[in-house]
Amino acid sequence: MPRNKSYSDDLVLEKAMNVFWVHGYEATSVRLLEKEMGINQFSIYASFKNKKGLFINTLQKYRQLVIETSFQPLLQEHAGFAELERFLLNLTTLKRSKEIKKGCLIVNTAGELGEKDPEIAHELNLYYDFIRNMLLRVLQNAVAKKEIPENTDVEKQAGFFLGVMQGVSVASKTMDKTRLNDFISIALAQLK
Amino acid sequence: MPRNKSYSDDLVLEKAMNVFWVHGYEATSVRLLEKEMGINQFSIYASFKNKKGLFINTLQKYRQLVIETSFQPLLQEHAGFAELERFLLNLTTLKRSKEIKKGCLIVNTAGELGEKDPEIAHELNLYYDFIRNMLLRVLQNAVAKKEIPENTDVEKQAGFFLGVMQGVSVASKTMDKTRLNDFISIALAQLK
DNA sequence: TCAATTTCTAAGCATGTGCCTGGAATAGAG
DNA sequence: CTCTATTCCAGGCACATGCTTAGAAATTGA
């Protein structure tokens, strides 16, 4: 009986994600969103409740998307030092593509909103925990494969590389590619 | 002949700095500024031209203030590894004081505005260049004092620690103190 | 074909935004 | 004291903000 939606929630969500990614949360207006998403304000509020609801959906979409693409090499069962190295060095070219230095949406959000909103903070923590666990597994694999010393404190190192990733995200907005590569290569070399 | 100002530019600037620090640039309204600075909007525009002008003055004030306080130990002529270590470990307690995780104003701004505005971007670069040079001198001292290996690539290391500092700034908003300490201690240990 | 049900459109709400203006208050110079 | 330059204050400007609502348009089952 009902009339059908003329748009896909998933598709417009991806467009919203890019808007938030470029402008941040506060600086993104609902007017701009409806323009870029190609749907009316009414539809935005009907599908995602309000601006914050849309943003949280956006963060979830981002996590899903990054896991499906960038993180894929690190999520392979056998991923070790080589995969970590390639992944990190890839970041420098990835983040700076399209002449727009967008950084990581999650890190941007942590920087802008921190823990001011509990729901959003929860979303950030989900992301960070996922990364920490992923890195932990990679480092354990690297130890098992004898790519890094046996006595490596993999827990600490996982936290360290999470910090490095956050640093790369903000540094990518002001550092040039060479310096970013230096930053990463030192972080990696330290694993021996 | 003129009537005298009833406020000190420097003093109200410091108050403005704290407002921008907590809320970021976009989310800080002129109404809130006049309230916290204790002066009328007219006076704000008379003294600092407009909101952006005030913000740029704020960034300069911040740089000056940080140099006079936090960076002081590192700017001593003989500052070496010990000073670097104490400085970095201090960051974790500093940034998280007052239950508010403000991070570094410059890094926050880089995250929020990136290079969207050239004047602001210039201000950020001034700050980063200053830090890089400061770190470079400290590392050179450390080499001279034989605290770290002679063949250390001090230029790269200076860039590395600048990246670490940026990472600490954003990580301080979500990581607990222990993890932050782990992050920093690994970065330091890597110097051997 | 028609009625039910949902989507969409456009207009508008109250409030907040950065910035400006006219005139009162204040202080120094003559 | 008077004149004048400057600061301060109140109010207001045009526009942007997040969000809502009434009604038209569209799609389905009966």
XYZ file of C-alpha atoms (C1' of nucleotides) in Angstrom:
444
model
C 0.000 0.000 0.000
C 2.756 2.427 0.735
C 4.525 4.637 -1.648
C 8.136 3.539 -2.176
C 11.218 5.461 -1.128
C 12.927 7.103 -4.033
C 16.352 6.802 -2.431
C 18.520 4.222 -0.679
C 19.335 4.895 2.950
C 22.743 3.363 2.462
C 23.544 5.480 -0.550
C 22.563 8.830 0.893
C 24.382 7.882 4.085
C 27.600 7.565 2.161
C 27.088 10.998 0.666
C 26.381 12.449 4.099
C 29.558 10.821 5.334
C 31.643 12.692 2.809
C 30.082 16.006 3.744
C 30.762 15.495 7.443
C 34.241 14.270 6.565
C 35.144 17.461 4.748
C 33.456 20.040 6.971
C 33.240 18.419 10.386
C 30.080 18.042 12.446
C 29.293 21.590 13.543
C 30.155 23.247 10.261
C 27.912 20.902 8.287
C 24.449 22.397 7.919
C 21.301 20.455 7.245
C 20.794 22.624 4.151
C 24.109 21.444 2.758
C 23.311 17.880 3.685
C 20.008 17.817 1.833
C 21.737 19.331 -1.166
C 24.573 16.796 -1.229
C 22.430 13.831 -0.247
C 19.919 14.754 -2.934
C 16.900 14.409 -0.652
C 14.672 16.776 1.265
C 15.073 17.710 4.901
C 11.896 15.876 5.712
C 13.394 12.653 4.408
C 16.560 13.176 6.397
C 14.625 13.575 9.613
C 12.291 10.717 8.749
C 15.152 8.310 8.066
C 17.698 9.392 10.665
C 15.694 11.284 13.310
C 17.923 14.366 13.470
C 21.347 15.719 12.588
C 23.077 13.868 15.379
C 21.293 10.633 14.495
C 22.449 11.009 10.932
C 25.976 11.654 12.120
C 26.067 8.568 14.300
C 24.809 6.478 11.403
C 27.538 8.092 9.370
C 30.215 7.062 11.879
C 28.961 3.487 11.784
C 28.974 3.527 8.011
C 32.523 4.840 8.057
C 33.688 2.074 10.351
C 32.076 -0.541 8.190
C 33.567 0.946 5.044
C 37.094 1.251 6.394
C 36.993 -2.307 7.706
C 35.896 -3.548 4.323
C 38.636 -1.726 2.447
C 41.683 -0.219 4.198
C 41.822 -2.689 7.052
C 41.247 -5.752 4.921
C 44.952 -6.648 4.535
C 45.433 -6.441 8.293
C 42.418 -8.621 8.982
C 43.719 -11.588 7.047
C 44.480 -14.459 9.366
C 48.180 -14.486 8.624
C 48.760 -10.703 8.526
C 52.102 -9.760 10.135
C 54.803 -7.133 9.971
C 54.815 -6.818 6.184
C 51.087 -6.101 6.089
C 51.378 -3.581 8.897
C 54.209 -1.829 7.118
C 52.377 -1.635 3.815
C 49.202 -0.478 5.526
C 50.876 2.358 7.403
C 52.898 3.576 4.452
C 49.736 3.495 2.381
C 48.097 5.947 4.773
C 50.313 8.778 3.609
C 49.131 8.507 0.011
C 45.581 7.663 0.968
C 44.882 10.542 3.303
C 46.273 13.151 0.977
C 44.443 12.099 -2.144
C 42.246 14.461 -4.121
C 44.194 17.462 -2.868
C 41.964 17.451 0.179
C 43.543 16.465 3.432
C 40.590 14.929 5.146
C 42.364 12.778 7.696
C 40.376 10.061 9.444
C 36.741 10.879 10.138
C 36.879 9.279 13.569
C 40.005 11.134 14.637
C 38.556 14.365 13.285
C 35.458 13.786 15.365
C 37.464 12.939 18.479
C 39.323 16.200 17.955
C 36.215 18.256 17.427
C 33.810 16.733 19.944
C 36.022 14.666 22.227
C 33.797 13.150 24.854
C 31.278 15.957 24.963
C 28.518 13.712 23.666
C 28.353 10.242 25.225
C 26.678 8.555 22.263
C 29.276 9.837 19.851
C 32.084 9.044 22.290
C 30.805 5.470 22.418
C 31.035 5.238 18.645
C 34.629 6.464 18.729
C 35.586 3.942 21.384
C 34.100 1.120 19.343
C 36.335 2.136 16.485
C 39.466 2.480 18.578
C 38.889 -0.819 20.350
C 38.481 -2.540 17.033
C 41.771 -1.114 15.794
C 43.615 -1.987 18.983
C 42.458 -5.584 18.780
C 43.316 -5.768 15.106
C 46.808 -4.425 15.750
C 47.242 -6.779 18.676
C 46.514 -9.790 16.497
C 48.864 -8.560 13.771
C 51.659 -8.058 16.275
C 51.068 -11.491 17.812
C 51.324 -12.954 14.340
C 54.547 -11.044 13.749
C 56.000 -12.504 16.920
C 54.903 -15.983 15.967
C 56.479 -15.555 12.557
C 59.646 -14.303 14.277
C 59.466 -11.041 12.342
C 59.818 -9.092 15.579
C 61.471 -10.047 18.899
C 59.771 -12.650 21.029
C 59.782 -10.463 24.142
C 57.841 -7.662 22.413
C 55.136 -6.193 24.640
C 52.425 -6.564 22.043
C 49.732 -4.885 24.145
C 51.769 -1.751 24.599
C 52.833 -1.792 20.984
C 49.226 -2.044 19.843
C 48.450 1.062 21.872
C 51.521 2.742 20.475
C 50.506 2.156 16.870
C 46.991 3.305 17.578
C 48.550 6.532 18.803
C 50.728 6.697 15.717
C 47.690 6.287 13.485
C 45.957 9.152 15.245
C 49.086 11.241 14.872
C 49.270 10.459 11.168
C 45.661 11.493 10.748
C 46.155 15.008 12.093
C 49.711 15.368 10.840
C 48.540 14.554 7.305
C 46.808 17.926 7.288
C 49.981 19.920 7.692
C 52.989 17.654 7.055
C 54.220 16.860 3.584
C 54.449 13.294 2.383
C 58.165 12.887 3.037
C 57.882 13.873 6.675
C 54.888 11.630 7.151
C 56.880 8.723 5.746
C 59.736 9.483 8.124
C 57.313 9.501 11.018
C 55.925 6.125 10.086
C 59.205 4.465 9.229
C 60.662 5.350 12.625
C 57.579 3.965 14.333
C 58.032 0.730 12.402
C 61.808 0.502 12.809
C 61.366 0.587 16.558
C 59.837 -2.906 16.373
C 63.231 -4.062 15.097
C 42.067 63.563 24.519
C 40.650 60.081 24.183
C 38.825 58.109 26.742
C 40.869 55.175 28.079
C 40.154 51.511 27.531
C 38.624 49.834 30.548
C 40.180 46.460 29.751
C 43.537 45.006 28.787
C 43.801 43.506 25.313
C 46.169 40.886 26.626
C 43.907 39.859 29.442
C 40.729 39.487 27.433
C 42.734 37.660 24.800
C 43.665 35.005 27.296
C 40.030 34.556 28.223
C 39.075 34.279 24.571
C 41.788 31.671 24.151
C 40.217 29.442 26.761
C 36.818 29.689 25.136
C 38.171 28.721 21.712
C 40.206 25.992 23.366
C 37.179 24.332 24.894
C 34.653 24.748 22.078
C 36.727 25.046 18.911
C 36.481 27.853 16.392
C 33.127 27.284 14.700
C 31.244 26.354 17.845
C 32.397 29.485 19.660
C 29.875 32.287 19.181
C 30.623 35.973 19.514
C 27.891 36.144 22.156
C 29.726 33.605 24.282
C 32.992 35.405 23.693
C 31.715 38.757 24.910
C 30.289 37.049 27.962
C 33.509 35.251 28.868
C 35.804 38.102 27.881
C 33.689 40.502 29.905
C 33.527 43.138 27.198
C 30.976 44.211 24.614
C 30.855 43.005 21.046
C 31.737 46.469 19.879
C 34.987 46.337 21.830
C 35.813 42.912 20.408
C 35.425 44.147 16.857
C 37.242 47.391 17.647
C 40.234 45.609 19.128
C 40.468 42.532 16.927
C 38.576 43.409 13.741
C 36.383 40.311 13.610
C 35.995 36.789 14.951
C 38.755 35.398 12.778
C 41.091 38.245 13.714
C 40.462 37.525 17.356
C 41.123 33.855 16.775
C 44.437 34.508 15.054
C 45.491 36.765 17.918
C 44.446 33.934 20.197
C 46.677 31.454 18.382
C 49.628 33.809 18.711
C 48.904 34.290 22.387
C 48.773 30.537 22.824
C 52.131 30.049 21.152
C 53.698 32.718 23.298
C 52.166 31.256 26.455
C 53.220 27.682 25.744
C 56.742 28.769 24.909
C 56.963 30.653 28.181
C 55.755 27.735 30.264
C 55.574 24.160 28.928
C 58.456 24.490 26.493
C 60.759 26.316 28.874
C 62.653 23.212 30.049
C 63.289 22.188 26.457
C 64.537 25.626 25.506
C 67.344 25.661 28.015
C 70.685 25.616 26.277
C 71.706 22.248 27.671
C 68.346 20.465 27.398
C 68.793 16.830 26.352
C 67.122 13.437 26.638
C 66.130 13.827 30.282
C 64.306 17.074 29.598
C 62.570 15.592 26.580
C 61.488 12.601 28.604
C 60.131 14.675 31.458
C 58.388 17.035 29.070
C 56.597 14.288 27.167
C 55.547 12.371 30.246
C 54.257 15.621 31.694
C 51.920 16.022 28.741
C 49.735 13.168 29.904
C 48.963 14.823 33.227
C 48.835 18.305 31.764
C 46.366 17.693 28.991
C 43.927 15.836 31.165
C 43.772 18.278 34.016
C 40.534 19.809 35.239
C 38.561 16.836 33.966
C 38.443 18.538 30.616
C 40.432 16.983 27.841
C 41.267 20.025 25.836
C 44.300 18.741 23.957
C 46.543 21.268 22.223
C 44.799 24.306 20.784
C 46.966 24.261 17.669
C 46.368 20.581 16.970
C 42.663 21.045 17.602
C 42.640 23.861 15.084
C 44.615 21.863 12.538
C 42.034 19.113 12.929
C 39.059 21.400 12.621
C 40.205 23.824 9.941
C 43.227 22.135 8.378
C 44.451 24.367 5.617
C 41.075 25.768 4.684
C 42.087 29.264 5.720
C 45.568 30.379 4.622
C 46.098 32.886 7.427
C 45.249 30.361 10.085
C 47.284 27.673 8.340
C 50.250 30.035 8.428
C 49.866 30.391 12.169
C 49.832 26.609 12.587
C 52.964 26.216 10.517
C 54.786 28.801 12.600
C 54.011 26.759 15.665
C 55.011 23.450 14.155
C 58.246 24.842 12.753
C 59.122 26.221 16.142
C 58.579 22.840 17.775
C 60.529 20.990 15.122
C 63.511 23.288 15.571
C 63.284 23.045 19.321
C 63.202 19.251 19.178
C 66.068 19.241 16.720
C 68.261 21.204 19.110
C 67.343 18.961 22.023
C 68.190 15.862 20.041
C 71.476 17.336 18.896
C 72.296 18.040 22.515
C 71.397 14.489 23.430
C 73.779 13.196 20.789
C 76.519 15.519 21.983
C 75.965 14.330 25.521
C 76.089 10.732 24.268
C 72.647 10.082 25.704
C 71.519 8.677 22.371
C 73.513 7.012 19.560
C 75.811 9.167 17.510
C 74.364 8.029 14.195
C 70.831 9.138 15.148
C 69.039 10.868 12.294
C 68.090 13.884 14.368
C 66.071 15.563 11.604
C 63.849 12.545 11.114
C 63.560 12.059 14.858
C 62.478 15.652 15.335
C 59.708 15.074 12.799
C 58.830 11.825 14.510
C 58.406 13.438 17.902
C 56.381 16.253 16.411
C 54.076 13.562 15.075
C 54.020 11.881 18.467
C 53.068 15.143 20.137
C 50.180 15.580 17.724
C 49.132 12.011 18.385
C 49.231 12.590 22.133
C 47.069 15.668 21.739
C 44.179 13.859 20.079
C 44.741 10.586 21.914
C 44.477 12.408 25.239
C 40.797 12.910 24.496
C 39.980 9.216 24.410
C 42.911 7.245 25.880
C 43.389 6.811 29.611
C 46.571 7.948 31.282
C 48.214 4.537 31.368
C 47.886 4.001 27.639
C 49.140 7.494 26.945
C 52.198 6.776 29.059
C 52.809 3.545 27.174
C 52.557 5.413 23.910
C 55.127 7.979 24.993
C 57.517 5.571 26.640
C 57.758 3.473 23.506
C 58.419 6.578 21.459
C 61.224 7.496 23.843
C 62.659 3.984 24.174
C 63.125 3.902 20.432
C 65.921 6.488 20.790
C 67.791 3.836 22.800
C -11.260 2.551 -9.564
C -10.754 3.784 -5.047
C -9.175 4.163 -0.521
C -5.233 3.553 2.426
C -0.687 4.530 3.448
C 3.539 6.344 2.864
C 6.844 9.734 0.635
C 7.790 14.063 -0.771
C 7.494 19.297 -1.282
C 7.506 23.861 0.288
C 6.856 26.996 3.548
C 7.695 28.537 8.089
C 8.966 28.380 13.138
C 11.916 30.203 16.856
C 16.356 30.964 17.782
C 21.312 31.850 16.836
C 24.818 33.741 13.773
C 28.544 37.461 12.616
C 28.576 42.115 12.235
C 27.062 47.067 12.318
C 25.081 51.605 13.736
C 23.366 55.754 16.584
C 23.888 57.865 20.472
C 25.271 58.133 25.498
C 29.281 58.069 28.725
C 33.991 59.236 29.596
C 38.303 61.295 29.617
C 42.032 64.406 28.108
C 43.436 69.157 25.758
C 42.647 73.983 25.354
C 34.652 74.474 31.791
C 34.166 73.489 27.022
C 35.307 70.982 23.166
C 36.458 66.796 21.040
C 38.174 62.300 20.386
C 37.417 57.818 21.866
C 35.152 53.990 24.268
C 31.221 51.769 25.499
C 26.339 50.155 25.364
C 21.796 48.771 23.481
C 19.551 47.446 19.909
C 19.018 45.777 15.400
C 20.322 44.069 10.677
C 20.049 40.246 7.308
C 20.808 35.779 7.071
C 21.709 30.779 8.732
C 20.583 27.348 12.021
C 18.049 22.743 13.395
C 13.670 21.198 13.142
C 8.449 20.939 12.176
C 4.130 20.880 9.763
C 0.206 20.957 6.406
C -0.937 19.315 2.253
C 0.021 17.439 -2.459
C 1.904 13.315 -5.016
C 2.589 8.571 -5.595
C 2.133 3.633 -5.039
C -0.110 -0.369 -3.399
C -4.071 -3.872 -2.169
C -8.875 -4.488 -2.597
